[in-house]
Coordinates of C-alpha atoms (C1' of nucleotides) in Angstrom, one line a residue:
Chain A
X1 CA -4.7 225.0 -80.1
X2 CA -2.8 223.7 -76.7
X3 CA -0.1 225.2 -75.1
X4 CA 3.1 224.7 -76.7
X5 CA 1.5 224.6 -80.0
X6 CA 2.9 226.0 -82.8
X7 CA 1.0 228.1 -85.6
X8 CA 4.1 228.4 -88.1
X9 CA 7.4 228.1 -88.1
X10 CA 10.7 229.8 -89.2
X11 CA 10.9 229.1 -93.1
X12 CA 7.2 228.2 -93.6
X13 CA 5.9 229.8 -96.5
X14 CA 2.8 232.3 -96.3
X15 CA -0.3 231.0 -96.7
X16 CA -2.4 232.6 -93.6
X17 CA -2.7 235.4 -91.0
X18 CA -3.9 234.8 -87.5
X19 CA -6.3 237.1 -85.5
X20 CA -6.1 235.3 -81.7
X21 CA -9.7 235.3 -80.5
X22 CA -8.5 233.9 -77.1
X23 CA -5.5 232.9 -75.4
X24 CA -2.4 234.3 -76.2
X25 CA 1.1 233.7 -78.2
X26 CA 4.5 234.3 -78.2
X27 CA 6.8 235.0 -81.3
X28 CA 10.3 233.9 -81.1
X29 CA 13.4 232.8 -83.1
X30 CA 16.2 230.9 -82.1
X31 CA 19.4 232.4 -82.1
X32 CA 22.3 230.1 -83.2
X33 CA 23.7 229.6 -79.3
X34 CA 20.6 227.7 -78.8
X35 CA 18.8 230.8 -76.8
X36 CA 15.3 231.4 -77.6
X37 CA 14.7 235.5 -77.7
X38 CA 11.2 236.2 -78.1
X39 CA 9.9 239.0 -80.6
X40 CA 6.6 240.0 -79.6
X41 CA 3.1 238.5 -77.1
X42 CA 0.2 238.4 -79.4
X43 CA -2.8 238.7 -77.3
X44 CA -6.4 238.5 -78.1
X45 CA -7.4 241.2 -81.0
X46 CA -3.9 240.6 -82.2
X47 CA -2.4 239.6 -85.6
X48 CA 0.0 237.1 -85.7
X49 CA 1.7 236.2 -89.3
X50 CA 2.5 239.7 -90.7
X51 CA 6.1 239.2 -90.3
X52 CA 6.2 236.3 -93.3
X53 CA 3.9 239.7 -95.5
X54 CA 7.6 241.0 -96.8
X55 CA 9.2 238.1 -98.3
X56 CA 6.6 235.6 -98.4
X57 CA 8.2 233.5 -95.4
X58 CA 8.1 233.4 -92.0
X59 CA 11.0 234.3 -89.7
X60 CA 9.6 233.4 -86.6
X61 CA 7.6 230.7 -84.8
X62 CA 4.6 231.2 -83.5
X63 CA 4.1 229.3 -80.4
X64 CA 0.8 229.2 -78.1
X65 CA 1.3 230.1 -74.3
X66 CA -2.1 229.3 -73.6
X67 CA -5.3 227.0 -74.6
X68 CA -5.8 229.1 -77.6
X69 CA -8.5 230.1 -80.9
X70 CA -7.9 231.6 -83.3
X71 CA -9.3 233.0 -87.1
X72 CA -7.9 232.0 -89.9
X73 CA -7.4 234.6 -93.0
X74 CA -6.0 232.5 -95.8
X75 CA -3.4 235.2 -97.9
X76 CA -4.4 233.8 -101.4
X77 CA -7.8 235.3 -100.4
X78 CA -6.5 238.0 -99.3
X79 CA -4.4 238.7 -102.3
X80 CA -7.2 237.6 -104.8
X81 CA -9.6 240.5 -103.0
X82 CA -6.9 243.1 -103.2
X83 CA -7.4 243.8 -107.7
X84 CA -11.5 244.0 -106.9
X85 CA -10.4 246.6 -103.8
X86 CA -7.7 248.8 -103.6
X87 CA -8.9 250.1 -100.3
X88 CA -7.8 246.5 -98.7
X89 CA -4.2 247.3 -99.6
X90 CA -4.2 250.8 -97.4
X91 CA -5.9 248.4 -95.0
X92 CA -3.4 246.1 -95.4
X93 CA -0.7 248.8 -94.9
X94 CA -2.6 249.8 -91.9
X95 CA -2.0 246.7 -90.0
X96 CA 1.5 246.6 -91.2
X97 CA 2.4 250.1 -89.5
X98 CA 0.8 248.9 -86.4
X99 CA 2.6 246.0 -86.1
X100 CA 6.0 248.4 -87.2
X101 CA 4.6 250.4 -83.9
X102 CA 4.4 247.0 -81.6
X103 CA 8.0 246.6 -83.2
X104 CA 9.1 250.4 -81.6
X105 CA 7.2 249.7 -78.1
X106 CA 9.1 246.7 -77.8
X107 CA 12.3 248.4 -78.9
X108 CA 11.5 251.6 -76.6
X109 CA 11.6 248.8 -73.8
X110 CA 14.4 247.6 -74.5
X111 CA 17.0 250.5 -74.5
X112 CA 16.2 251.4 -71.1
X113 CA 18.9 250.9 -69.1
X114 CA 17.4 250.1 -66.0
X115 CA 15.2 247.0 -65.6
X116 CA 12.2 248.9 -63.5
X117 CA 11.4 251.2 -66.4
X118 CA 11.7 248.1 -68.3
X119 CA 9.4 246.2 -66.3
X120 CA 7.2 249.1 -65.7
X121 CA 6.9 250.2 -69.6
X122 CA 5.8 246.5 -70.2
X123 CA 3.4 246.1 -67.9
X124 CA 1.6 249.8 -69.1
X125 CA 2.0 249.0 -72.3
X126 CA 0.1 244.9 -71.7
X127 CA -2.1 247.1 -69.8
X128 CA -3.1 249.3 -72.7
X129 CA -3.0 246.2 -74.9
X130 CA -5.7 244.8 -72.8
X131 CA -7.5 247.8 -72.4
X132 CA -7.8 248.2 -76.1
X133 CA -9.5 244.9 -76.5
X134 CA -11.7 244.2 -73.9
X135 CA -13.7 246.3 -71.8
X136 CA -11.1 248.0 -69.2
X137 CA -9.8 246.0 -66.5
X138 CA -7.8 246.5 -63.8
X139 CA -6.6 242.7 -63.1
X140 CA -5.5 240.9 -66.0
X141 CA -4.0 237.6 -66.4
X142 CA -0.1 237.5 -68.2
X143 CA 0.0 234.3 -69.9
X144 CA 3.6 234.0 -70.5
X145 CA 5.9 233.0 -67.9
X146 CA 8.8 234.9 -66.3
X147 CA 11.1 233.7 -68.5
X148 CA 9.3 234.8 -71.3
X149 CA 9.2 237.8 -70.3
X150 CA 12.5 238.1 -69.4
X151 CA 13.2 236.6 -73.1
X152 CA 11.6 239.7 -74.3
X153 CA 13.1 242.2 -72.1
X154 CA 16.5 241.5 -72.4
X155 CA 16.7 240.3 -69.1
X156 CA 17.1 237.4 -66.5
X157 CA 14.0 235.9 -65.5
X158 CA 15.2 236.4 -61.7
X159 CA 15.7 239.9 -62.4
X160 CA 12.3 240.4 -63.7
X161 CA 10.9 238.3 -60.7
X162 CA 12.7 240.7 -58.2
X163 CA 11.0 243.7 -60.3
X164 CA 7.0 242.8 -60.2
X165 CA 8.4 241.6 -56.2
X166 CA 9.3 245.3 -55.8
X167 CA 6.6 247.0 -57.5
X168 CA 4.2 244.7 -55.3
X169 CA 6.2 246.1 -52.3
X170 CA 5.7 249.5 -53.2
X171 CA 2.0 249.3 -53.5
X172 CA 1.9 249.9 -57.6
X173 CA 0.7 246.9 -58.5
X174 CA -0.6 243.6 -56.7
X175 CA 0.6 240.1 -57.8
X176 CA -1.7 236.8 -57.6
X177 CA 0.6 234.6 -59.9
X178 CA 0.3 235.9 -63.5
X179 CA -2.8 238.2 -62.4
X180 CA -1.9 241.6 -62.5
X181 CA -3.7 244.5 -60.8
X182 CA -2.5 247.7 -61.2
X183 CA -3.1 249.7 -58.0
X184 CA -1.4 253.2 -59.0
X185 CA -1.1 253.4 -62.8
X186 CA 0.5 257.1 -62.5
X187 CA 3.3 256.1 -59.7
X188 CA 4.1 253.5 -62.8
X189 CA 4.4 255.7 -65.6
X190 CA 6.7 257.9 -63.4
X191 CA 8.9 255.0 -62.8
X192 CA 8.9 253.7 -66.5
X193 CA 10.5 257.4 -67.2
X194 CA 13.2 257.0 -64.7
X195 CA 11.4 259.7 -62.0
X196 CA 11.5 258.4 -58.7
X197 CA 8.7 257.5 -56.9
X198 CA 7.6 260.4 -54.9
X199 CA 4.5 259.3 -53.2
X200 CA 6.3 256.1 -50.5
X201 CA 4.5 253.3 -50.2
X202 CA 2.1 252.9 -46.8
X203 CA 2.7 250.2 -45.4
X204 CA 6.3 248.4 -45.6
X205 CA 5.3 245.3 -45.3
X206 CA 3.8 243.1 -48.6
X207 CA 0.3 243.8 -48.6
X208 CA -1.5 240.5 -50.4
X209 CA -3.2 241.2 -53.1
X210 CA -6.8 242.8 -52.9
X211 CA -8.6 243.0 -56.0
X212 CA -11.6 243.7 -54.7
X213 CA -13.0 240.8 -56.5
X214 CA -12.6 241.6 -59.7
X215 CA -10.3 238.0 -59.9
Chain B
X1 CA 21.6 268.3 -97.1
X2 CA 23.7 269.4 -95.2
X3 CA 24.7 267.8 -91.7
X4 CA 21.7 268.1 -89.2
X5 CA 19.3 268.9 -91.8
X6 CA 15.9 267.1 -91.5
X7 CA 14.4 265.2 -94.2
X8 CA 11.0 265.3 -92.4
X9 CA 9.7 265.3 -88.8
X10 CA 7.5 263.5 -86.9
X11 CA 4.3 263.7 -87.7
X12 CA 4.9 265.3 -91.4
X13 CA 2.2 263.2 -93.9
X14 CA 3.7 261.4 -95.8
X15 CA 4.8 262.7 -99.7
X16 CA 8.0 261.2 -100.6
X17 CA 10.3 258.1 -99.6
X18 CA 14.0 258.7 -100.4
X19 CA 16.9 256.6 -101.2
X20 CA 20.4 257.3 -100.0
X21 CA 23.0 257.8 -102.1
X22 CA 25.5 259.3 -100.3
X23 CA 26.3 260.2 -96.9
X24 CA 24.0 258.7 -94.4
X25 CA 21.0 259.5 -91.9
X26 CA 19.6 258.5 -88.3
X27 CA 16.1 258.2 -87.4
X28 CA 15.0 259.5 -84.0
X29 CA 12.5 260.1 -82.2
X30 CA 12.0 262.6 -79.1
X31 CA 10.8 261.4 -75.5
X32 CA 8.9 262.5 -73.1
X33 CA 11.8 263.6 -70.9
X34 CA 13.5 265.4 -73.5
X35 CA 15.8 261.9 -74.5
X36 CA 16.1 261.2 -78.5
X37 CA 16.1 257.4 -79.2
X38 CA 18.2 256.6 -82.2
X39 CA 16.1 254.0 -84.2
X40 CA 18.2 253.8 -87.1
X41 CA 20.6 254.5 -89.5
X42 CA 20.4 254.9 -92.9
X43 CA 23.6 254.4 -95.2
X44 CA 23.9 254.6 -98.8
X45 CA 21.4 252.1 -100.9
X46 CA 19.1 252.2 -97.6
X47 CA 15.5 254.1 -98.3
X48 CA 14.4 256.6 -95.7
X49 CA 10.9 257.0 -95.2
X50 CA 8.6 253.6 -95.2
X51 CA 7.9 254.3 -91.5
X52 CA 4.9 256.6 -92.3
X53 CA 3.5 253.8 -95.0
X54 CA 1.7 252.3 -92.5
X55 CA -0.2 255.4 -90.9
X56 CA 0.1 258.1 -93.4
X57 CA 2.6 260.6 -90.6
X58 CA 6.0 259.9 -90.1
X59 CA 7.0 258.9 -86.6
X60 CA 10.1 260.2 -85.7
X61 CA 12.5 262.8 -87.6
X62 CA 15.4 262.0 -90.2
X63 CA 18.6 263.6 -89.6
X64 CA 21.3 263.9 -91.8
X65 CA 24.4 263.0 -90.2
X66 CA 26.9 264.4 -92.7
X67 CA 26.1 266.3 -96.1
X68 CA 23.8 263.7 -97.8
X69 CA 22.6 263.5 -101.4
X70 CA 18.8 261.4 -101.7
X71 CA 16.9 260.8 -104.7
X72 CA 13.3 261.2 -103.6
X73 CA 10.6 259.5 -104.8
X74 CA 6.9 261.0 -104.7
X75 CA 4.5 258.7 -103.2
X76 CA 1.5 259.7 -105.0
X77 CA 3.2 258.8 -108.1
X78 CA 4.1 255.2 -106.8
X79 CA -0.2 255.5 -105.8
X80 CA -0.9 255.7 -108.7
X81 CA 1.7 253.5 -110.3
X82 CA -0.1 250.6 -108.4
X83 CA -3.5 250.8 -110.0
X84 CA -1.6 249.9 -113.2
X85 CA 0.9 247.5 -111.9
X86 CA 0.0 245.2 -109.1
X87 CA 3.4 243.8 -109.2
X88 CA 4.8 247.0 -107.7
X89 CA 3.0 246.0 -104.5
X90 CA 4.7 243.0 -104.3
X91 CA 7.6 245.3 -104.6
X92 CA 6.5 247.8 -101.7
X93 CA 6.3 245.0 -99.6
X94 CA 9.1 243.4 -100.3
X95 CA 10.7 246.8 -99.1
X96 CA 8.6 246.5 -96.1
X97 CA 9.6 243.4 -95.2
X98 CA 13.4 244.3 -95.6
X99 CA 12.8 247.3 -93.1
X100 CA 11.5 245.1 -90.9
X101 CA 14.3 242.6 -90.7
X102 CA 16.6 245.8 -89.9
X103 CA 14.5 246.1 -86.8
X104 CA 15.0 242.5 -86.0
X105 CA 18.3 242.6 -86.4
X106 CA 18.3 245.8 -84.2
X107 CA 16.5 244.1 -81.2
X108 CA 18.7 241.1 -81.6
X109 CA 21.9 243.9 -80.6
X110 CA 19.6 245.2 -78.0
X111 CA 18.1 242.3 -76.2
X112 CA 22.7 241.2 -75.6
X113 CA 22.6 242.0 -71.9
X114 CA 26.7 242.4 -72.2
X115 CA 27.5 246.1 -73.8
X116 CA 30.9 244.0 -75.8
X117 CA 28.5 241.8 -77.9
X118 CA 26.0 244.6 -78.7
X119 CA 29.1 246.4 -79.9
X120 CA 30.5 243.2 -82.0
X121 CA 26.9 242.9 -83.4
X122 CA 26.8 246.4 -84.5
X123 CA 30.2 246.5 -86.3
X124 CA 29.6 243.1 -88.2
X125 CA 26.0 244.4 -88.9
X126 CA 27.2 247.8 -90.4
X127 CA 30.4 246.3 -92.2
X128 CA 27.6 243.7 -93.7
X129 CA 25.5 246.6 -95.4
X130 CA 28.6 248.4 -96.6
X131 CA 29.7 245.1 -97.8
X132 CA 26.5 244.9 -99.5
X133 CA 26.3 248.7 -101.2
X134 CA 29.4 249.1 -102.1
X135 CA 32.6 247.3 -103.4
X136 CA 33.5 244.8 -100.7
X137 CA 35.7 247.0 -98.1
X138 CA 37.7 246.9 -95.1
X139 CA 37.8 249.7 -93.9
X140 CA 34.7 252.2 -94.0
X141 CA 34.0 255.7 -91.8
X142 CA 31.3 255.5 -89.7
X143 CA 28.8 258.7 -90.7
X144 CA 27.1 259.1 -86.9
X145 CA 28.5 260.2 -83.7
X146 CA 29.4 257.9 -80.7
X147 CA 26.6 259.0 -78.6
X148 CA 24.6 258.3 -82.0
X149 CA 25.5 254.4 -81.8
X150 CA 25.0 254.8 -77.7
X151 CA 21.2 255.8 -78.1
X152 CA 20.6 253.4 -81.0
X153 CA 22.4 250.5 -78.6
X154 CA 20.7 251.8 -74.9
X155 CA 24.5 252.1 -73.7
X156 CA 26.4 255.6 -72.3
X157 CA 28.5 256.8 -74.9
X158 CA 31.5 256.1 -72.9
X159 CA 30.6 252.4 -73.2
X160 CA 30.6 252.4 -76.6
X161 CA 34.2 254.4 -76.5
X162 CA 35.3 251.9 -73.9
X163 CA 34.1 248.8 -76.3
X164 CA 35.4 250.6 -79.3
X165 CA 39.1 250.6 -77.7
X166 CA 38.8 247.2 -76.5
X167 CA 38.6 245.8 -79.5
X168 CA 41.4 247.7 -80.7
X169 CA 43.7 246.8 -78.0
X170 CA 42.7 242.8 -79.0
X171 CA 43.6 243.4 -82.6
X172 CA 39.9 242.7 -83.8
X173 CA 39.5 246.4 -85.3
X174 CA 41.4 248.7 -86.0
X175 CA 40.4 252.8 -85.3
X176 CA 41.0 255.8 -86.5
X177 CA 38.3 258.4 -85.1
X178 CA 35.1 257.4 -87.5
X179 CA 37.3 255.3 -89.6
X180 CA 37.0 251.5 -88.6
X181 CA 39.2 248.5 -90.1
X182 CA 38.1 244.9 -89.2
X183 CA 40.9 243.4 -89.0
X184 CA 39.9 240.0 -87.6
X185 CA 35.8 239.7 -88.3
X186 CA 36.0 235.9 -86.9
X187 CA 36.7 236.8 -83.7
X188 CA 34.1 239.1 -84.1
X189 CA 31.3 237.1 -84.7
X190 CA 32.7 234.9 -82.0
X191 CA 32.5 237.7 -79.2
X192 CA 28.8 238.5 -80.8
X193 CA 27.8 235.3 -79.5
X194 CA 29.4 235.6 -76.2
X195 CA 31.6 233.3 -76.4
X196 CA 35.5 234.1 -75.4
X197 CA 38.4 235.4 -77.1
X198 CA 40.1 232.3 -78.7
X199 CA 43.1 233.5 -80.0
X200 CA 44.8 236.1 -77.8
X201 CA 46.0 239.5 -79.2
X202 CA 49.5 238.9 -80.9
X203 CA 50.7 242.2 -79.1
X204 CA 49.2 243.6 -76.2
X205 CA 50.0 247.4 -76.5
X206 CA 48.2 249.3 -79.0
X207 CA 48.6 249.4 -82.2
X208 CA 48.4 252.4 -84.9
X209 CA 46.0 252.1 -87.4
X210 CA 47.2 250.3 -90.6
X211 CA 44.7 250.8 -93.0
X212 CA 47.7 249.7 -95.9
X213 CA 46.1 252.5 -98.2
X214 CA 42.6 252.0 -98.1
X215 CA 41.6 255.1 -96.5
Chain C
dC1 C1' 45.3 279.8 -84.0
dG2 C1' 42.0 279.4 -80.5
dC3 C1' 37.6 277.9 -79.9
dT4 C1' 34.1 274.3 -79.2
dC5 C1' 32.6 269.8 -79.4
dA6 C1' 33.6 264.9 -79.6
dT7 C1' 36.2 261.3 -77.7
dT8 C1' 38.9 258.9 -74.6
dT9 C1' 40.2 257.5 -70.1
dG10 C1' 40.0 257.0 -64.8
dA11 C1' 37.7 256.0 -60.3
dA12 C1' 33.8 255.0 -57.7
dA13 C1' 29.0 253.6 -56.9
dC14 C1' 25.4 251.2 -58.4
dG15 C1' 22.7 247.5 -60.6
dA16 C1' 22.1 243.2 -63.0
dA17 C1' 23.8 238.5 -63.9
dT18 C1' 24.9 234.5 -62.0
dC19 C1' 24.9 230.6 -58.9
dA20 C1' 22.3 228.3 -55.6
dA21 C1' 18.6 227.1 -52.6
dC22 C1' 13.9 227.1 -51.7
dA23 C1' 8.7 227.8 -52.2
dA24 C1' 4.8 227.6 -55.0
dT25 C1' 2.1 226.1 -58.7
dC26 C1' 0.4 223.1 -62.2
dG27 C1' -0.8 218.8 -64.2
dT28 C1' -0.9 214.0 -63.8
dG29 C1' -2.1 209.7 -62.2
dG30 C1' -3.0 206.9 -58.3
Chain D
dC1 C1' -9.5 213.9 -53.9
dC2 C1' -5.0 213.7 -52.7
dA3 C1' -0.1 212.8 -53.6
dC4 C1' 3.5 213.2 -56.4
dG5 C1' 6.8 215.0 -59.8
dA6 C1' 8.0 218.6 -62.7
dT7 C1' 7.9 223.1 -63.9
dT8 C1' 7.7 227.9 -62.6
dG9 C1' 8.5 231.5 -59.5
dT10 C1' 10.9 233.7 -55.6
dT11 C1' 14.7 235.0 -52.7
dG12 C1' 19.6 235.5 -51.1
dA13 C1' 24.7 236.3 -51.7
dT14 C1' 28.3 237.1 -54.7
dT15 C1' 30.7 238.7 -58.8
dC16 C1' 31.0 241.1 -62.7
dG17 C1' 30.0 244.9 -65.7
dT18 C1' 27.9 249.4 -66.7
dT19 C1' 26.7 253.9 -65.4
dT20 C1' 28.0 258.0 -63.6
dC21 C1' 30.9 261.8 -62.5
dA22 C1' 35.1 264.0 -63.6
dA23 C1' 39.1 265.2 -66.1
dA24 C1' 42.2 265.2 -69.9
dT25 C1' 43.0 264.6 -74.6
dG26 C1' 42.1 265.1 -79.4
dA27 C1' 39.7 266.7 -83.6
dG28 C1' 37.1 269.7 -86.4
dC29 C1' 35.9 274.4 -87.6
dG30 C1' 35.6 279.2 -87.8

DNA sequence: CGCTCATTTGAAACGAATCAACAATCGTGG
DNA sequence: CCACGATTGTTGATTCGTTTCAAATGAGCG
């Protein structure tokens, strides 16, 4: 699938769940203003489609942010192998409560007041998204935009453009478009719980980004 | 139950799911720093409960807000219900699915970047579910606390009382303590999507409560 | 009736949204 | 391969709104 892609719609009925392979999408609905508020990033290892499993239709749309692949799991099959095995209903149920837990993440995000813990919950919690599914990195590649995440966040995109700015002053993280290398992971956990940052940055001025070639 | 009584606690296994019935609850769950994030409330009709159906352990605690009355249900028996009836999956999903949309519906309050339309949100979406428990009312007392609706919005309580007596000096509601009238739900759902007051409060000091005898 | 806790209200400081301009990046086609 | 346009990202200045701290009021409960 191509950027901009989109792998269901709002309404669509059920008929398949998504694992992304590669690539990345977005989740979104659109509110009745017109504004687009996105739901969740589905990233590769991912499910995408679970939120249709209650009611049998989806209330989002799925749209790709990236060049994308993806496996298909047609329901029907799904449902047709759940009388011969019980088991794949607590499996089933697993995913379910994960996705309920990428639901609280997202929600532990957003009541932050302040938009640094924001910004620095979401990057640790991409981070461990990452790290989950690939072997560990310390540079990874956001593909959504600003405004995407911003979208997410609850937040202007300026506002979250003036946080990774600041976090790239401090010396937590260094900034190479949408690559992301986390330079002090503990200095960000402090500052996604509202601590202050105790250790100062070295150097005042913007250091450019040294990833030690790992881009 | 009686007022702060917990129904279970983080990290309990799950054995029962319960159903309001009267009285209501808030789900919470404890933060590093010491904060409690409101994640929900549960009036009567609402079931308490399907957050450890995914994992097998609750996630956060239930707190009873005011002296409650639940009917529990045992999970094991609904276990073993499903080997003989497959249709009462359908059925746990279904409730899945509706738990779900209560999630939705609480990012879409905290993704508002202006505390008035989170506010707005919140009263139209609790009025909804009382509208849809019980007899169509006006007027209904709200079970939790003002800090409650402050940690399940991400505003200071004193927001919340701010927004609260805003409204009430428009006209739009009508307070009395926990007690809320909607008095003019149109302009409600017209500041939940950020758009202005239309029609201007007829008077501009405040006005007592006149419930005309529903309370 | 007096206590404690919840709520309301005020004043000040801080932070984010907004508006606006600019830089950088990407994709496209010459 | 480079030039171009369009999108995306950054930065600055201002305005608006929320948090915070503080105090007063009100309500619920023993």
């Amino acid at each position: 699938m191509e950027r901009g892609d989109r792998l269901f719609r709002t309404g669509d009925v059920l008929s398949s769940i998504f694992v992304v392979r590669d690539g990345g999408f977005k989740t979104v609905v659109l509110r009745e203003n017109g504004e687009e508020q996105v739901l969740g990033f589905h990233l590769p290892g991912d499910l995408v489609g679970l939120d249709a499993v209650g009611l049998g239709n989806h209330r989002c749309d799925a749209v790709a942010l990236t060049s994308t692949n993806v496996c298909e799991i047609r329901f029907e099959d799904l449902a047709g192998a759940f009388a011969d095995l019980p088991s794949l209903h607590k499996q089933l149920l697993r995913l379910i409560g994960q996705h309920s837990n990428r639901d609280q993440d997202h929600m532990a995000i957003l009541v932050r007041p302040q938009a640094n813990e924001r910004i620095a919950l979401f990057l640790l919690n991409v981070a461990g998204r990452y790290r989950l599914a690939l072997f560990p990195v310390h540079a990874f590649k956001l593909p959504m935009s600003r405004g995407d995440i911003a979208r997410y966040m609850g937040l202007a995109s300026e506002t979250v453009s003036r946080g990774f700015s600041r976090l790239q002053d401090d010396g937590v993280i260094a900034l190479q478009g949408r690559v992301v290398t986390i330079l002090n992971a503990g200095a960000l956990g402090r500052l996604a719980q509202h601590e202050e940052m105790i250790e100062p940055p070295r150097h005042n001025e913007r250091r450019v980004a040294c990833i030690h070639g790992a881009v």
